[in-house]
Amino acid sequence: MTNQQAFESILFDVADGVATITLNRPERLNALTTGMTKELLAAIKTCARDDAIRCVVITGAGRGFSAGQDLAEFEQVTDKFSVGDHLRRGYNRLILALRELEKPVIAQVNGVAAGAGLGLALAADMRIASDKASFVTAFIGIGLAPDSGVSWHLQRLIGPARAFELLATGRKVRADEALALGLVNQVVPAAALGETVAAMAGRFAQAPTRGIGLTKRVLNKTAAMTLAEALEYEAQIQDIAVRTADHKEGVQAFIEKRPPQFVGK
Ligand code: T3D
């Protein structure tokens, strides 16, 4: 089944259990405006509410993934609000909504991801990149410190020393280096990006969605716990997972030596 929801600066399509969100300002490398951030948040909320959606893909139209905050809008914004308030109202909510969405999120990184656009890619659960993709922290280029969760995600993914280097120099990281650093899960030729992501998303759309959501919850929470706390938290979450229909189906299918039919509940 396919359906679309109307937005101005993003495209939102749902087909076969996969929601695809496309940042759609290609002439500005999908730089993020306040309106676009609001639309992204609305789309993520739809993904959270709709049980038929079992995987989310985020990508960019044209040659960029996202160049981060639209710098043409930035001055108008900062005339009206403090930057801190702009972040609290926009990017902070968006990044948290993505992390708290208990469904798998794949960033299909088709081109450059910079600043808050990098933040968006890092807030996804997986990043599959085209060999034409690149990653730029960008903040230091305009004299800023990191925001949009980039400081938090980057140092966990690649370690504090490398995170510092990328944040303090703002140098461009190309796809092959991003793979070596652990910034992305996979790099594929640009022409194969869509089909590679579609195959992974299709697999997730048939998977035990509750189990994946609980896995995400465990990873989010245990990141700041001691081992003893994490063991206790895992035990609590497993008490929830064991009651899902997909757990029962998984065990039954194993015993009956047949492929499981997971329904996402
Ligand atoms: O609360 C708050 O709002 C604060 C939050 C801040 C979060 C942030 O994201 S801060 C970081 C903002 N982003 C940047 O500083 C990145 C600026 N862009 C670049 O450094 C480069 O464009 C890229 C490295 C991303 C890509 O370079 P390249 O050579 O592939 O493309 P280009 O030629 O620079 O850009 C193509 C067009 O997109 C160009 O327009 P034109 O000349 O063809 O009419 C360029 O101006 C436009 N563009 C690129 N980035 C932005 C942008 N327009 C508006 N805002 C942008 N961020």
Coordinates of C-alpha atoms and ligand atoms in Angstrom, one line a residue:
M1 CA 0.0 0.0 0.0
T2 CA 1.3 3.5 -0.8
N3 CA 0.2 6.8 0.6
Q4 CA 1.5 10.4 0.7
Q5 CA 1.1 13.3 3.1
A6 CA 1.4 16.8 1.8
F7 CA 4.2 19.0 3.1
E8 CA 6.0 22.0 1.5
S9 CA 9.7 21.3 2.1
I10 CA 9.8 17.6 2.5
L11 CA 8.2 14.6 0.7
F12 CA 6.6 11.9 2.8
D13 CA 5.7 8.6 1.3
V14 CA 4.6 5.3 2.9
A15 CA 4.8 2.1 0.9
D16 CA 4.9 -1.5 2.2
G17 CA 5.6 -0.6 5.8
V18 CA 8.4 1.8 5.0
A19 CA 8.0 5.6 5.4
T20 CA 10.4 7.6 3.3
I21 CA 11.1 11.2 4.3
T22 CA 12.9 13.2 1.6
L23 CA 14.3 16.6 2.4
N24 CA 13.2 18.6 -0.6
R25 CA 15.1 21.9 -1.1
P26 CA 17.7 20.5 -3.6
E27 CA 18.8 24.0 -4.8
R28 CA 20.0 24.8 -1.3
L29 CA 21.4 21.3 -0.7
N30 CA 18.4 20.7 1.6
A31 CA 19.5 23.3 4.1
L32 CA 17.1 23.2 7.0
T33 CA 14.6 26.0 7.7
T34 CA 12.3 26.5 10.7
G35 CA 9.3 25.3 8.6
M36 CA 11.2 22.2 7.3
T37 CA 12.2 21.3 10.9
K38 CA 8.5 21.6 11.9
E39 CA 7.5 19.4 9.0
L40 CA 10.1 16.8 9.9
L41 CA 8.9 16.7 13.4
A42 CA 5.3 16.2 12.2
A43 CA 6.4 13.4 9.9
I44 CA 8.2 11.6 12.7
K45 CA 5.1 11.9 14.9
T46 CA 3.1 10.3 12.1
C47 CA 5.6 7.5 11.9
A48 CA 5.3 6.9 15.7
R49 CA 1.5 6.8 15.6
D50 CA 1.0 4.7 12.6
D51 CA 1.4 1.0 13.3
A52 CA 1.6 0.2 9.6
I53 CA 4.9 2.1 9.5
R54 CA 7.6 -0.3 10.6
C55 CA 10.8 1.4 9.2
V56 CA 11.7 5.0 8.4
V57 CA 14.2 6.2 5.7
I58 CA 15.5 9.8 5.6
T59 CA 17.2 11.0 2.5
G60 CA 17.8 14.2 0.5
A61 CA 16.6 15.3 -3.0
G62 CA 19.3 16.2 -5.5
R63 CA 23.0 16.0 -4.8
G64 CA 23.0 16.8 -1.0
F65 CA 21.7 15.1 2.1
S66 CA 21.4 18.3 4.0
A67 CA 23.7 21.4 4.4
G68 CA 22.4 22.1 7.9
Q69 CA 20.8 25.3 9.1
D70 CA 19.8 27.5 6.2
L71 CA 22.2 30.4 6.7
A72 CA 20.0 32.8 4.8
E73 CA 17.3 32.3 7.4
F74 CA 19.7 32.2 10.3
E75 CA 20.0 36.0 10.7
Q76 CA 16.2 36.5 10.6
V77 CA 15.8 33.8 13.2
T78 CA 18.4 35.1 15.6
D79 CA 16.8 38.6 15.3
K80 CA 13.7 37.1 16.8
F81 CA 14.9 34.4 19.2
S82 CA 18.0 33.5 21.1
V83 CA 19.8 30.7 19.2
G84 CA 19.4 28.5 22.3
D85 CA 15.6 29.0 22.1
H86 CA 15.7 28.3 18.3
L87 CA 17.5 25.0 19.1
R88 CA 15.2 24.1 21.9
R89 CA 12.1 24.7 19.7
G90 CA 13.5 23.0 16.6
Y91 CA 16.5 20.7 16.3
N92 CA 16.5 19.5 20.0
R93 CA 12.9 18.2 19.6
L94 CA 13.6 16.7 16.2
I95 CA 16.7 14.8 17.3
L96 CA 15.0 13.5 20.5
A97 CA 11.9 12.5 18.5
L98 CA 14.1 10.4 16.2
R99 CA 16.0 8.8 19.0
E100 CA 12.8 8.1 20.9
L101 CA 11.0 6.7 17.9
E102 CA 10.8 3.0 18.6
K103 CA 11.1 2.0 15.0
P104 CA 14.3 1.6 12.9
V105 CA 15.5 4.7 11.2
I106 CA 17.9 4.6 8.3
A107 CA 19.7 7.7 7.0
Q108 CA 20.2 7.2 3.2
V109 CA 23.1 9.6 2.8
N110 CA 23.1 10.5 -0.8
G111 CA 25.4 13.6 -0.6
V112 CA 26.9 16.1 1.8
A113 CA 25.7 16.1 5.4
A114 CA 26.7 19.2 7.2
G115 CA 26.0 20.9 10.6
A116 CA 22.4 20.1 11.7
G117 CA 22.1 17.9 8.6
L118 CA 24.9 15.8 10.0
G119 CA 23.1 15.8 13.3
L120 CA 20.0 14.4 11.6
A121 CA 22.1 11.6 9.9
L122 CA 23.8 10.8 13.2
A123 CA 20.4 10.6 15.1
A124 CA 19.3 7.7 12.7
D125 CA 20.0 4.2 13.8
M126 CA 22.0 3.3 10.7
R127 CA 23.7 5.3 8.0
I128 CA 24.0 3.8 4.5
A129 CA 26.0 6.2 2.3
S130 CA 26.6 6.7 -1.4
D131 CA 30.3 6.8 -2.4
K132 CA 29.5 10.4 -3.4
A133 CA 28.5 11.3 0.2
S134 CA 30.6 13.5 2.5
F135 CA 30.4 14.6 6.1
V136 CA 31.2 18.1 7.4
T137 CA 30.7 19.2 11.0
A138 CA 30.6 22.8 9.6
F139 CA 29.9 24.6 12.9
I140 CA 33.4 25.9 13.3
G141 CA 33.4 27.3 9.8
I142 CA 30.9 29.9 11.1
G143 CA 32.5 30.2 14.6
L144 CA 29.9 28.0 16.3
A145 CA 30.1 25.1 18.7
P146 CA 28.3 21.8 17.8
D147 CA 24.5 21.5 18.3
S148 CA 21.8 19.1 17.1
G149 CA 23.3 16.3 19.1
V150 CA 26.4 16.2 17.0
S151 CA 28.8 16.5 20.0
W152 CA 26.9 13.6 21.8
H153 CA 26.7 11.2 18.8
L154 CA 30.0 11.9 17.2
Q155 CA 32.2 11.2 20.2
R156 CA 30.3 8.0 20.9
L157 CA 30.6 6.8 17.3
I158 CA 34.2 7.7 16.6
G159 CA 35.8 8.6 20.0
P160 CA 36.5 11.9 21.6
A161 CA 39.9 12.7 19.9
R162 CA 38.6 12.1 16.4
A163 CA 35.3 14.0 17.2
F164 CA 37.4 16.9 18.5
E165 CA 39.5 17.0 15.3
L166 CA 36.4 16.9 13.0
L167 CA 34.6 19.6 15.1
A168 CA 37.6 21.9 15.5
T169 CA 38.8 21.7 11.9
G170 CA 35.5 21.3 10.1
R171 CA 37.3 19.3 7.4
K172 CA 35.3 17.3 4.9
V173 CA 35.2 13.5 5.5
R174 CA 34.6 11.5 2.4
A175 CA 32.5 8.3 2.3
D176 CA 35.5 5.8 2.4
E177 CA 37.0 7.6 5.4
A178 CA 33.5 7.8 7.1
L179 CA 33.3 4.0 6.8
A180 CA 36.8 3.4 8.2
L181 CA 35.9 5.8 11.2
G182 CA 32.6 3.9 11.9
L183 CA 30.6 7.0 11.0
V184 CA 28.5 5.0 8.5
N185 CA 27.5 1.3 8.4
Q186 CA 28.0 0.8 4.7
V187 CA 29.1 2.7 1.5
V188 CA 27.7 1.7 -1.9
P189 CA 28.1 3.1 -5.4
A190 CA 25.7 6.0 -5.9
A191 CA 23.6 4.1 -8.4
A192 CA 23.0 1.3 -5.9
L193 CA 22.1 3.4 -2.9
G194 CA 18.3 3.3 -3.4
E195 CA 18.1 -0.4 -3.9
T196 CA 20.5 -1.2 -1.0
V197 CA 18.5 0.9 1.4
A198 CA 15.2 -0.4 0.1
A199 CA 16.4 -4.0 0.7
M200 CA 17.4 -3.2 4.3
A201 CA 14.2 -1.2 5.0
G202 CA 12.1 -4.0 3.5
R203 CA 13.8 -6.4 5.9
F204 CA 13.0 -4.2 8.8
A205 CA 9.4 -3.8 7.7
Q206 CA 9.0 -7.6 8.1
A207 CA 10.9 -7.7 11.4
P208 CA 9.6 -7.8 15.1
T209 CA 9.0 -4.0 15.3
R210 CA 8.4 -4.0 19.1
G211 CA 11.6 -6.0 19.6
I212 CA 13.6 -3.5 17.5
G213 CA 11.9 -0.6 19.4
L214 CA 12.8 -2.1 22.7
T215 CA 16.4 -2.7 21.5
K216 CA 16.6 1.0 20.7
R217 CA 15.2 1.9 24.1
V218 CA 17.8 -0.3 25.8
L219 CA 20.7 1.2 23.8
N220 CA 19.5 4.8 24.5
K221 CA 19.1 4.2 28.3
T222 CA 22.1 2.0 29.0
A223 CA 24.5 4.4 27.3
A224 CA 24.6 6.3 30.6
M225 CA 24.4 3.4 33.0
T226 CA 26.8 1.3 35.0
L227 CA 26.9 -2.4 34.0
A228 CA 24.9 -3.4 37.1
E229 CA 22.2 -0.8 36.2
A230 CA 22.2 -1.9 32.5
L231 CA 21.8 -5.6 33.5
E232 CA 18.8 -4.7 35.6
Y233 CA 17.3 -2.5 32.9
E234 CA 17.8 -5.3 30.3
A235 CA 15.9 -7.6 32.6
Q236 CA 13.0 -5.2 32.9
I237 CA 12.8 -4.6 29.1
Q238 CA 13.0 -8.4 28.4
D239 CA 9.9 -8.8 30.6
I240 CA 8.1 -6.6 28.1
A241 CA 9.6 -8.2 25.0
V242 CA 8.7 -11.7 26.1
R243 CA 5.0 -10.7 26.1
T244 CA 4.9 -9.5 22.4
A245 CA 3.1 -11.5 19.7
D246 CA 6.3 -11.5 17.6
H247 CA 8.3 -13.3 20.4
K248 CA 5.6 -16.0 20.5
E249 CA 5.7 -16.3 16.7
G250 CA 9.5 -16.5 16.6
V251 CA 9.6 -19.3 19.1
Q252 CA 6.7 -21.2 17.5
A253 CA 8.2 -20.8 14.0
F254 CA 11.6 -22.1 15.3
I255 CA 9.9 -25.2 16.8
E256 CA 7.8 -25.8 13.7
K257 CA 10.9 -25.3 11.5
R258 CA 9.3 -22.6 9.3
P259 CA 10.0 -19.0 8.6
P260 CA 8.4 -16.6 11.1
Q261 CA 5.6 -14.2 10.1
F262 CA 6.2 -11.2 12.3
V263 CA 3.4 -8.7 12.5
G264 CA 5.2 -5.9 14.4
K265 CA 3.3 -6.3 17.6
Ligands
T3D1 O1 19.6 27.4 16.1 C1 20.3 27.5 15.1 O2 19.7 27.8 14.0 C2 21.7 27.2 15.1 C3 21.9 25.9 14.5 C4 23.0 25.7 13.7 C5 23.0 24.4 13.0 C6 23.9 24.3 11.8 O3 23.6 23.5 11.0 S1 25.3 25.3 11.7 C7 26.0 24.9 10.2 C8 25.3 25.5 9.0 N1 25.8 24.9 7.7 C9 26.9 25.3 7.2 O4 27.6 26.2 7.7 C10 27.3 24.7 5.9 C11 27.4 25.7 4.8 N2 27.6 25.1 3.5 C12 28.8 24.6 3.1 O5 29.8 24.7 3.8 C13 28.9 24.0 1.7 O6 27.8 24.4 1.0 C14 28.8 22.4 1.8 C15 30.2 21.9 2.3 C16 27.7 21.9 2.6 C17 28.7 21.9 0.3 O7 29.6 22.5 -0.5 P1 29.5 22.5 -2.1 O8 30.7 23.1 -2.7 O9 29.2 21.1 -2.5 O10 28.1 23.3 -2.5 P2 28.0 24.9 -2.5 O11 28.3 25.4 -3.8 O12 28.7 25.5 -1.3 O13 26.4 25.0 -2.2 C18 25.4 24.8 -3.2 C19 24.3 25.8 -3.0 O14 23.7 25.6 -1.8 C20 24.9 27.3 -3.0 O15 23.9 28.1 -3.5 P3 24.2 28.9 -4.9 O16 25.5 29.6 -4.8 O17 24.3 27.8 -5.9 O18 23.0 29.8 -5.1 C21 25.0 27.5 -1.5 O19 24.9 28.9 -1.1 C22 23.7 26.8 -0.9 N3 23.9 26.3 0.5 C23 24.8 25.4 0.9 N4 24.7 25.4 2.2 C24 23.7 26.2 2.6 C25 23.2 26.9 1.5 N5 22.3 27.8 1.6 C26 21.8 28.1 2.8 N6 22.3 27.5 3.9 C27 23.2 26.6 3.9 N7 23.6 26.0 5.0

